[in-house]
Short mmCIF file of C-alpha atoms and ligand atoms in Angstrom, two decimals:
data_model
loop_
_atom_site.label_atom_id
_atom_site.label_comp_id
_atom_site.label_asym_id
_atom_site.label_seq_id
_atom_site.Cartn_x
_atom_site.Cartn_y
_atom_site.Cartn_z
CA MET J 128 11.58 -6.81 13.33
CA ARG J 129 13.57 -3.84 12.47
CA GLN J 130 10.89 -1.26 13.65
CA SER J 131 13.66 1.15 14.77
CA ASP J 132 14.78 1.50 11.15
CA PHE J 133 11.67 3.26 10.24
CA PRO J 134 11.26 6.72 11.93
CA ILE J 135 7.55 7.38 11.16
CA LEU J 136 6.62 4.09 13.20
CA THR J 137 7.41 5.95 16.38
CA GLU J 138 4.95 8.66 15.47
CA GLN J 139 1.53 8.95 17.49
CA VAL J 140 -1.78 9.17 15.76
CA ASN J 141 -4.56 10.46 17.55
CA GLY J 142 -2.55 10.03 20.71
CA ARG J 143 -1.83 6.50 20.22
CA PRO J 144 1.18 4.94 18.95
CA LEU J 145 0.66 4.22 15.26
CA VAL J 146 -0.02 0.68 14.13
CA TYR J 147 0.55 0.96 10.25
CA LEU J 148 -1.57 -1.78 8.42
CA ASP J 149 -1.93 0.07 5.18
CA ASN J 150 1.05 -1.32 3.45
CA ALA J 151 -0.68 -2.55 0.22
CA ALA J 152 -1.20 1.04 -0.46
CA THR J 153 2.19 2.27 0.36
CA THR J 154 5.10 1.36 2.68
CA GLN J 155 6.99 3.26 5.18
CA LYS J 156 10.67 4.28 4.44
CA PRO J 157 13.87 3.19 6.36
CA HIS J 158 16.55 5.46 7.30
CA ALA J 159 18.73 4.11 4.39
CA VAL J 160 16.23 5.41 1.85
CA LEU J 161 15.60 8.70 3.49
CA ASN J 162 19.33 9.34 3.87
CA ALA J 163 19.83 8.33 0.17
CA ILE J 164 17.44 11.08 -0.90
CA VAL J 165 19.00 13.62 1.20
CA GLU J 166 22.45 12.48 0.00
CA ALA J 167 21.53 12.65 -3.73
CA TYR J 168 20.39 16.31 -3.49
CA SER J 169 23.02 17.37 -1.07
CA LYS J 170 26.23 15.85 -2.71
CA TRP J 171 25.74 14.97 -6.41
CA ASN J 172 22.37 16.29 -7.77
CA ALA J 173 23.04 16.91 -11.53
CA ASN J 174 21.10 15.77 -14.65
CA VAL J 175 22.16 12.35 -15.97
CA HIS J 176 23.39 11.13 -19.25
CA ARG J 177 24.28 14.44 -20.81
CA GLY J 178 26.92 16.02 -18.93
CA VAL J 179 30.62 15.77 -19.25
CA HIS J 180 31.18 17.36 -15.71
CA HIS J 181 31.69 15.41 -12.52
CA LEU J 182 28.53 15.50 -10.87
CA SER J 183 26.56 14.61 -13.99
CA GLN J 184 28.76 11.56 -14.42
CA VAL J 185 28.27 10.69 -10.51
CA ALA J 186 24.60 10.93 -10.85
CA THR J 187 24.56 8.68 -14.04
CA GLN J 188 26.74 6.24 -12.45
CA LYS J 189 24.28 5.94 -9.33
CA HIS J 190 21.22 5.83 -11.70
CA GLU J 191 22.83 3.10 -13.70
CA GLU J 192 24.04 1.10 -10.68
CA ALA J 193 20.40 1.16 -9.55
CA ARG J 194 19.04 -0.37 -12.83
CA LYS J 195 21.57 -3.12 -12.26
CA THR J 196 20.43 -3.69 -8.68
CA VAL J 197 16.77 -3.73 -9.99
CA ALA J 198 17.75 -6.30 -12.68
CA ALA J 199 19.64 -8.46 -10.27
CA PHE J 200 16.70 -8.16 -7.79
CA ILE J 201 14.10 -9.79 -10.35
CA HIS J 202 16.84 -12.03 -11.89
CA ALA J 203 16.34 -10.27 -15.34
CA GLN J 204 18.79 -11.37 -18.04
CA SER J 205 20.14 -7.83 -18.52
CA GLU J 206 19.79 -4.35 -17.22
CA GLU J 207 18.35 -3.17 -20.61
CA GLU J 208 15.20 -5.06 -19.90
CA ILE J 209 14.67 -2.54 -16.83
CA ILE J 210 12.73 0.39 -17.86
CA PHE J 211 12.25 2.91 -14.97
CA THR J 212 8.58 4.57 -14.97
CA LYS J 213 6.68 6.59 -12.64
CA GLY J 214 4.93 3.39 -11.17
CA THR J 215 2.92 0.52 -11.98
CA THR J 216 0.00 2.46 -13.43
CA ASP J 217 2.61 4.16 -15.60
CA SER J 218 4.33 0.98 -16.79
CA ILE J 219 0.95 -0.53 -17.68
CA ASN J 220 -0.17 2.60 -19.54
CA MET J 221 3.09 2.46 -21.53
CA LEU J 222 2.99 -1.01 -22.18
CA ALA J 223 -0.54 -0.91 -23.36
CA PHE J 224 0.23 2.23 -25.63
CA SER J 225 3.41 0.65 -27.09
CA PHE J 226 2.31 -3.11 -27.32
CA GLY J 227 -1.19 -1.69 -28.74
CA GLU J 228 0.58 0.29 -31.54
CA ALA J 229 2.59 -2.61 -32.61
CA MET J 230 0.59 -5.72 -32.13
CA LEU J 231 -3.18 -5.00 -31.72
CA HIS J 232 -5.73 -4.91 -34.60
CA GLU J 233 -9.35 -4.67 -34.90
CA GLY J 234 -11.09 -7.70 -33.53
CA ASP J 235 -7.91 -8.67 -31.36
CA GLU J 236 -8.53 -9.75 -27.78
CA ILE J 237 -6.55 -8.99 -24.50
CA VAL J 238 -7.33 -10.98 -21.44
CA ILE J 239 -7.43 -9.74 -17.84
CA SER J 240 -9.18 -10.93 -14.75
CA GLN J 241 -12.22 -10.07 -12.58
CA LEU J 242 -9.71 -9.34 -9.45
CA GLU J 243 -7.50 -6.63 -11.25
CA HIS J 244 -6.67 -3.20 -9.81
CA HIS J 245 -8.00 -0.37 -12.00
CA SER J 246 -4.50 0.19 -13.32
CA ASN J 247 -4.62 -3.11 -14.96
CA ILE J 248 -8.17 -2.66 -16.49
CA VAL J 249 -8.52 0.82 -17.62
CA PRO J 250 -5.29 1.09 -19.87
CA TRP J 251 -6.25 -2.15 -21.69
CA GLN J 252 -10.10 -1.05 -21.90
CA MET J 253 -8.73 2.39 -23.48
CA LEU J 254 -6.49 0.49 -25.81
CA CYS J 255 -9.39 -1.89 -26.81
CA GLU J 256 -11.58 1.13 -27.61
CA ARG J 257 -8.84 2.82 -29.60
CA LYS J 258 -8.14 -0.27 -31.75
CA LYS J 259 -11.71 -1.69 -31.81
CA ALA J 260 -10.23 -4.80 -29.97
CA VAL J 261 -12.05 -7.03 -27.38
CA LEU J 262 -11.27 -7.25 -23.44
CA LYS J 263 -11.96 -10.49 -22.12
CA VAL J 264 -12.17 -11.29 -18.41
CA ILE J 265 -11.17 -14.39 -16.40
CA PRO J 266 -13.81 -15.02 -14.09
CA LEU J 267 -13.60 -16.02 -10.38
CA ARG J 268 -14.62 -19.52 -8.98
CA ASP J 269 -16.88 -19.49 -5.76
CA ASP J 270 -13.90 -19.42 -3.27
CA LEU J 271 -12.80 -16.09 -5.18
CA SER J 272 -9.80 -17.90 -6.80
CA LEU J 273 -9.32 -17.56 -10.64
CA ASP J 274 -11.19 -19.96 -12.72
CA ILE J 275 -8.33 -21.65 -14.88
CA GLU J 276 -10.67 -23.85 -16.83
CA ALA J 277 -12.50 -20.67 -17.90
CA PHE J 278 -9.21 -18.94 -18.63
CA LYS J 279 -8.21 -21.79 -21.05
CA ALA J 280 -11.50 -21.44 -22.74
CA LEU J 281 -11.15 -17.54 -23.15
CA LEU J 282 -7.68 -17.98 -25.19
CA SER J 283 -8.26 -17.86 -28.80
CA GLU J 284 -6.56 -17.38 -32.23
CA ARG J 285 -7.08 -13.68 -31.68
CA THR J 286 -5.67 -13.48 -27.92
CA ARG J 287 -2.79 -11.04 -28.19
CA LEU J 288 -1.90 -10.58 -24.48
CA VAL J 289 -2.72 -11.68 -21.07
CA SER J 290 -2.42 -9.38 -18.30
CA VAL J 291 -2.91 -10.58 -14.75
CA ALA J 292 -2.14 -9.58 -11.30
CA HIS J 293 0.36 -11.95 -9.27
CA VAL J 294 -1.03 -11.02 -6.01
CA SER J 295 -4.69 -9.47 -5.52
CA ASN J 296 -4.45 -6.13 -3.94
CA LEU J 297 -7.75 -6.41 -2.41
CA LEU J 298 -7.84 -10.04 -1.31
CA GLY J 299 -4.36 -10.84 -1.09
CA ILE J 300 -4.63 -13.98 -2.96
CA VAL J 301 -1.50 -15.32 -4.75
CA ASN J 302 -2.67 -16.21 -8.22
CA PRO J 303 -1.21 -19.38 -9.94
CA ILE J 304 0.89 -17.15 -12.06
CA GLU J 305 3.26 -19.88 -13.29
CA GLU J 306 0.25 -21.92 -14.43
CA ILE J 307 -1.32 -19.01 -16.21
CA ILE J 308 1.90 -18.12 -18.06
CA ALA J 309 2.59 -21.58 -19.19
CA ILE J 310 -1.10 -22.07 -20.34
CA ALA J 311 -0.80 -18.68 -22.42
CA HIS J 312 2.64 -19.55 -23.76
CA GLU J 313 1.32 -22.92 -25.07
CA LYS J 314 -0.77 -20.79 -27.27
CA GLY J 315 1.99 -18.33 -27.92
CA VAL J 316 0.48 -15.54 -26.07
CA PRO J 317 2.66 -13.27 -24.05
CA VAL J 318 1.88 -12.53 -20.27
CA CYS J 319 2.00 -9.30 -18.39
CA VAL J 320 2.40 -9.99 -14.73
CA ASP J 321 1.17 -7.16 -12.35
CA GLY J 322 3.64 -7.49 -9.68
CA ALA J 323 2.54 -4.42 -7.66
CA GLN J 324 1.46 -6.65 -4.66
CA SER J 325 3.96 -9.72 -5.24
CA VAL J 326 7.37 -8.07 -5.75
CA PRO J 327 7.39 -6.57 -2.29
CA HIS J 328 6.70 -9.87 -0.52
CA LEU J 329 7.67 -12.80 -2.59
CA ALA J 330 11.03 -13.38 -4.47
CA VAL J 331 10.12 -13.04 -7.95
CA ASP J 332 12.40 -14.37 -10.80
CA VAL J 333 11.37 -13.30 -14.08
CA GLN J 334 13.34 -15.91 -15.96
CA GLN J 335 11.91 -18.86 -13.80
CA LEU J 336 8.70 -17.29 -14.20
CA ASP J 337 9.18 -16.90 -17.98
CA CYS J 338 6.93 -13.75 -17.93
CA ASP J 339 7.12 -11.55 -20.86
CA PHE J 340 6.56 -8.34 -18.88
CA LEU J 341 6.57 -7.48 -15.24
CA VAL J 342 5.32 -4.16 -13.61
CA PHE J 343 5.77 -2.92 -10.10
CA SER J 344 6.13 0.19 -7.88
CA ALA J 345 8.93 1.39 -5.78
CA HIS J 346 6.94 2.88 -3.08
CA LYS J 347 5.25 -0.43 -2.39
CA MET J 348 8.81 -1.78 -1.48
CA TYR J 349 10.07 0.72 1.10
CA GLY J 350 11.21 2.90 -1.74
CA PRO J 351 10.29 6.40 -2.85
CA THR J 352 7.05 7.40 -4.57
CA GLY J 353 6.92 8.38 -8.23
CA LEU J 354 9.16 5.46 -9.46
CA GLY J 355 8.34 2.05 -11.02
CA VAL J 356 9.43 -0.53 -13.29
CA LEU J 357 8.44 -1.94 -16.49
CA TYR J 358 10.44 -5.24 -17.19
CA GLY J 359 10.15 -6.70 -20.60
CA LYS J 360 12.09 -9.37 -22.23
CA LYS J 361 14.52 -8.02 -24.68
CA GLU J 362 12.90 -9.68 -27.77
CA TRP J 363 9.60 -8.00 -26.89
CA LEU J 364 10.91 -4.56 -26.19
CA ASN J 365 12.96 -4.47 -29.15
CA GLN J 366 9.92 -5.04 -31.39
CA LEU J 367 7.99 -2.37 -29.60
CA PRO J 368 7.76 1.47 -30.30
CA PRO J 369 8.52 3.86 -27.72
CA ALA J 370 5.39 5.09 -26.14
CA GLU J 371 6.55 8.73 -25.39
CA GLY J 372 8.87 11.16 -27.45
CA GLY J 373 11.32 13.56 -26.09
CA GLY J 374 14.95 13.85 -24.85
CA GLU J 375 16.88 10.62 -23.90
CA MET J 376 14.94 8.32 -26.08
CA ILE J 377 16.36 9.45 -29.28
CA GLU J 378 19.47 8.54 -31.30
CA HIS J 379 19.14 11.51 -33.94
CA VAL J 380 16.42 14.11 -34.31
CA ARG J 381 15.76 15.37 -37.93
CA PHE J 382 12.56 17.11 -38.93
CA GLU J 383 12.40 14.47 -41.86
CA GLN J 384 12.96 11.60 -39.26
CA THR J 385 13.89 10.85 -35.98
CA THR J 386 15.78 7.64 -34.89
CA TYR J 387 15.33 6.07 -31.48
CA ASN J 388 18.02 5.16 -28.83
CA VAL J 389 18.92 1.75 -27.74
CA LEU J 390 17.10 -0.22 -24.82
CA PRO J 391 16.02 0.73 -22.17
CA TYR J 392 16.47 4.53 -23.12
CA LYS J 393 13.93 4.12 -26.01
CA PHE J 394 11.26 4.08 -23.43
CA GLU J 395 12.44 6.51 -21.08
CA ALA J 396 11.93 10.06 -22.55
CA GLY J 397 12.86 13.23 -20.60
CA THR J 398 14.95 13.51 -17.40
CA PRO J 399 14.53 10.42 -15.30
CA ASN J 400 13.80 10.16 -11.75
CA PHE J 401 17.52 9.48 -10.91
CA VAL J 402 17.19 10.44 -7.21
CA GLY J 403 14.28 7.94 -6.99
CA SER J 404 16.19 5.14 -8.51
CA TYR J 405 19.07 5.59 -6.23
CA ALA J 406 16.76 5.64 -3.24
CA PHE J 407 15.01 2.63 -4.81
CA GLY J 408 18.41 0.64 -5.00
CA LYS J 409 18.91 1.49 -1.41
CA ALA J 410 15.53 0.05 -0.63
CA ILE J 411 16.25 -3.13 -2.55
CA ASP J 412 19.74 -3.37 -0.48
CA TYR J 413 17.67 -3.03 2.47
CA MET J 414 15.30 -5.78 1.67
CA GLU J 415 18.08 -7.99 0.80
CA SER J 416 19.89 -7.21 3.93
CA VAL J 417 16.91 -8.51 5.79
CA GLY J 418 16.67 -11.36 3.35
CA LEU J 419 13.79 -12.05 0.96
CA ASP J 420 13.06 -15.31 2.60
CA THR J 421 13.06 -13.99 6.09
CA ILE J 422 10.59 -11.21 4.88
CA ALA J 423 8.38 -13.73 3.19
CA ALA J 424 8.41 -16.04 6.13
CA HIS J 425 7.72 -13.39 8.55
CA GLU J 426 4.80 -11.78 6.45
CA HIS J 427 3.20 -15.26 5.83
CA GLN J 428 3.01 -16.11 9.55
CA LEU J 429 1.61 -12.54 10.30
CA THR J 430 -0.89 -12.96 7.60
CA LEU J 431 -1.93 -16.36 8.82
CA TYR J 432 -2.09 -14.96 12.47
CA LEU J 433 -4.18 -11.88 11.39
CA GLU J 434 -6.52 -14.07 9.21
CA ALA J 435 -6.99 -16.51 12.12
CA GLN J 436 -7.63 -13.65 14.60
CA LEU J 437 -10.07 -12.01 12.39
CA ALA J 438 -11.99 -15.27 11.45
CA ALA J 439 -12.37 -15.98 15.14
CA LEU J 440 -14.46 -12.66 15.64
CA PRO J 441 -18.38 -13.39 15.43
CA HIS J 442 -19.83 -11.38 12.74
CA VAL J 443 -16.52 -10.80 10.60
CA HIS J 444 -16.60 -12.25 7.29
CA VAL J 445 -13.00 -12.78 5.96
CA TYR J 446 -12.78 -12.93 2.09
CA ALA J 447 -11.06 -15.71 0.42
CA ALA J 448 -10.33 -17.50 3.75
CA GLY J 449 -7.94 -20.32 3.54
CA LEU J 450 -6.47 -19.32 0.12
CA ARG J 451 -2.72 -18.59 0.07
CA LYS J 452 -2.15 -14.93 0.51
CA ALA J 453 0.71 -12.64 0.41
CA GLY J 454 0.50 -9.52 2.79
CA ALA J 455 -3.27 -8.55 2.63
CA VAL J 456 -6.37 -9.72 4.24
CA SER J 457 -10.01 -8.22 3.35
CA PHE J 458 -12.87 -8.48 5.63
CA ASN J 459 -16.33 -7.02 6.62
CA VAL J 460 -18.19 -6.82 9.69
CA TYR J 461 -21.90 -7.38 10.24
CA ARG J 462 -24.45 -6.55 12.78
CA GLU J 463 -26.48 -9.40 14.72
CA ASP J 464 -29.36 -8.63 12.33
CA GLY J 465 -27.10 -9.35 9.24
CA GLY J 466 -27.01 -5.78 8.26
CA LEU J 467 -23.40 -4.75 6.92
CA ILE J 468 -21.51 -2.12 8.86
CA HIS J 469 -20.09 0.22 6.54
CA PRO J 470 -16.17 -0.36 6.07
CA PHE J 471 -15.59 3.44 6.30
CA ASP J 472 -17.20 3.54 9.87
CA VAL J 473 -15.00 0.64 10.92
CA GLY J 474 -11.96 2.43 9.39
CA VAL J 475 -12.78 5.73 11.01
CA LEU J 476 -12.97 4.01 14.49
CA LEU J 477 -9.63 2.23 14.11
CA ASP J 478 -7.99 5.28 13.00
CA ARG J 479 -8.99 7.08 16.12
CA GLN J 480 -7.13 4.40 17.96
CA GLY J 481 -4.12 4.73 16.10
CA VAL J 482 -4.52 1.88 13.64
CA ALA J 483 -4.18 2.68 9.97
CA VAL J 484 -6.01 0.32 7.59
CA ARG J 485 -7.70 0.89 4.10
CA THR J 486 -11.33 0.81 3.39
CA GLY J 487 -13.46 1.21 0.32
CA HIS J 488 -13.08 -0.46 -3.36
CA HIS J 489 -9.45 -0.53 -3.19
CA CYS J 490 -9.33 0.57 -6.94
CA ALA J 491 -10.92 -2.68 -7.76
CA GLU J 492 -14.59 -1.95 -8.23
CA PRO J 493 -15.46 -4.93 -10.71
CA LEU J 494 -14.30 -7.31 -7.86
CA ILE J 495 -16.16 -5.25 -5.31
CA ASP J 496 -19.27 -5.51 -7.36
CA HIS J 497 -18.57 -9.15 -7.65
CA LEU J 498 -18.68 -9.34 -3.80
CA GLN J 499 -21.85 -7.28 -3.84
CA VAL J 500 -20.47 -5.03 -0.95
CA PRO J 501 -20.00 -1.41 -1.05
CA GLY J 502 -16.42 -2.05 0.02
CA THR J 503 -14.08 -3.95 2.38
CA VAL J 504 -11.73 -3.31 5.19
CA ARG J 505 -8.19 -4.26 4.36
CA ALA J 506 -5.50 -5.01 6.72
CA SER J 507 -2.01 -5.41 5.12
CA VAL J 508 1.45 -6.21 6.66
CA ALA J 509 5.09 -5.32 5.87
CA LEU J 510 8.32 -6.56 7.16
CA TYR J 511 8.24 -4.18 10.23
CA ASN J 512 4.92 -5.38 11.61
CA THR J 513 4.84 -7.53 14.57
CA GLN J 514 2.32 -9.93 16.20
CA GLU J 515 1.79 -7.16 18.84
CA ASP J 516 0.58 -4.93 15.94
CA ILE J 517 -2.05 -7.49 14.91
CA ASP J 518 -3.07 -7.91 18.60
CA THR J 519 -3.50 -4.07 18.92
CA PHE J 520 -5.37 -3.96 15.89
CA ILE J 521 -7.77 -6.80 16.91
CA ALA J 522 -8.43 -5.13 20.23
CA ALA J 523 -9.20 -1.88 18.53
CA LEU J 524 -11.32 -3.71 16.02
CA LYS J 525 -13.36 -5.39 19.01
CA LYS J 526 -13.94 -1.74 20.47
CA ALA J 527 -15.13 -0.48 17.10
CA ILE J 528 -17.45 -3.50 16.59
CA MET J 529 -19.02 -2.80 20.21
CA MET J 530 -19.67 0.75 19.38
CA LEU J 531 -21.13 0.26 15.83
CA ALA J 532 -23.14 -2.92 16.55
N1 PLP W 33 -1.71 -2.93 -9.53
C1 PLP W 33 -1.93 -3.44 -8.32
C2 PLP W 33 -2.21 -4.97 -8.01
C3 PLP W 33 -1.86 -2.41 -7.26
O1 PLP W 33 -2.05 -2.88 -5.85
C4 PLP W 33 -1.55 -1.25 -7.37
C5 PLP W 33 -1.69 -0.32 -6.32
O2 PLP W 33 -2.10 -0.38 -5.42
C6 PLP W 33 -1.46 -0.76 -8.78
C7 PLP W 33 -1.28 -1.71 -9.67
C8 PLP W 33 -1.02 0.64 -9.01
O3 PLP W 33 0.18 0.83 -8.43
P1 PLP W 33 0.49 2.61 -8.36
O4 PLP W 33 -0.50 3.30 -7.89
O5 PLP W 33 1.86 2.50 -7.59
O6 PLP W 33 0.86 2.87 -9.96
#
């Protein structure tokens, strides 16, 4: 589907046509996005919001239109709820700082889960250290799904926030985020959804989910690197202090006291990545031109096929087999004697055959520790992958296994 829209997909790697299955790490970019970046720098590059001159006004208009595109894409009530950041990691750090300053006190609790990306662990850990608060972790069941009963038991009078991934980057599992939000809300606890791996694959409607915060990265959605989003309900964002100081985020600056700008600018200190936002708007337009339902159905079918093909190979262990996934499948390969073949070795031999997958801990060391392996091999799909890509990958994997076993 649409492979010709992505110029990099015609590249050769190690003398073989590229089969790119590392989309959970970052996606490739269509012409529409690449052209947008060139257009911005060649036709209307100027700093936004501050200039009366023509180029500045064009740049401002493009940047603000992109914000509206993002707001509509996730069904936010208003574009004031869309804060542009550097990416998911930056969004979570900003939220942890800002929410922590206003809402967290000694002895309070933050709840995350065992399968989080480091970006949804470390900022909360740092916050808890600063505030002498407690980080609580939702454990996993034997099948690697979140233990919802244990989650209910973790919530207490002192829980101030729950922050959980919608889709696990390592396992690809779609977590029951609607249920998690409903349970937390029953106790009056707000929820931050790490959407880095869900917004690229599933239609996410923040009003329907009723999440309080949602974070995601443009580069995982065919958009540019260095740009992400922190969505927050207006009533929350209005209560929180800015996380960073500087230009743009102020109303008036006096040495005695500074007053802050309105939403969303209160949270956007300094010159924003207006070229990135414009290109991200084009990436969203592109996804919508393909159709979110079409993308989800195509990727779902590919993921099922990928998992079935892997599971059919002897000595291959697929993690969380049978659970609902979006985009990514993790596995390991074992020798006849039961010894693990190191995932790096598998990855290197796949690369030699032109197949790009990710190996290692996938920035989720607590989950890797739980699985008691040094890492996994992860194959992850995007809208441009085909069944033929999976077949090429499986054939390359069989060869790698023959060489390593
Ligand atoms: N959260 C999840 C679930 C992710 O998969 C990732 C990236 O892989 C991140 C957070 C961090 O995203 P970024 O590196 O774009 O900030």
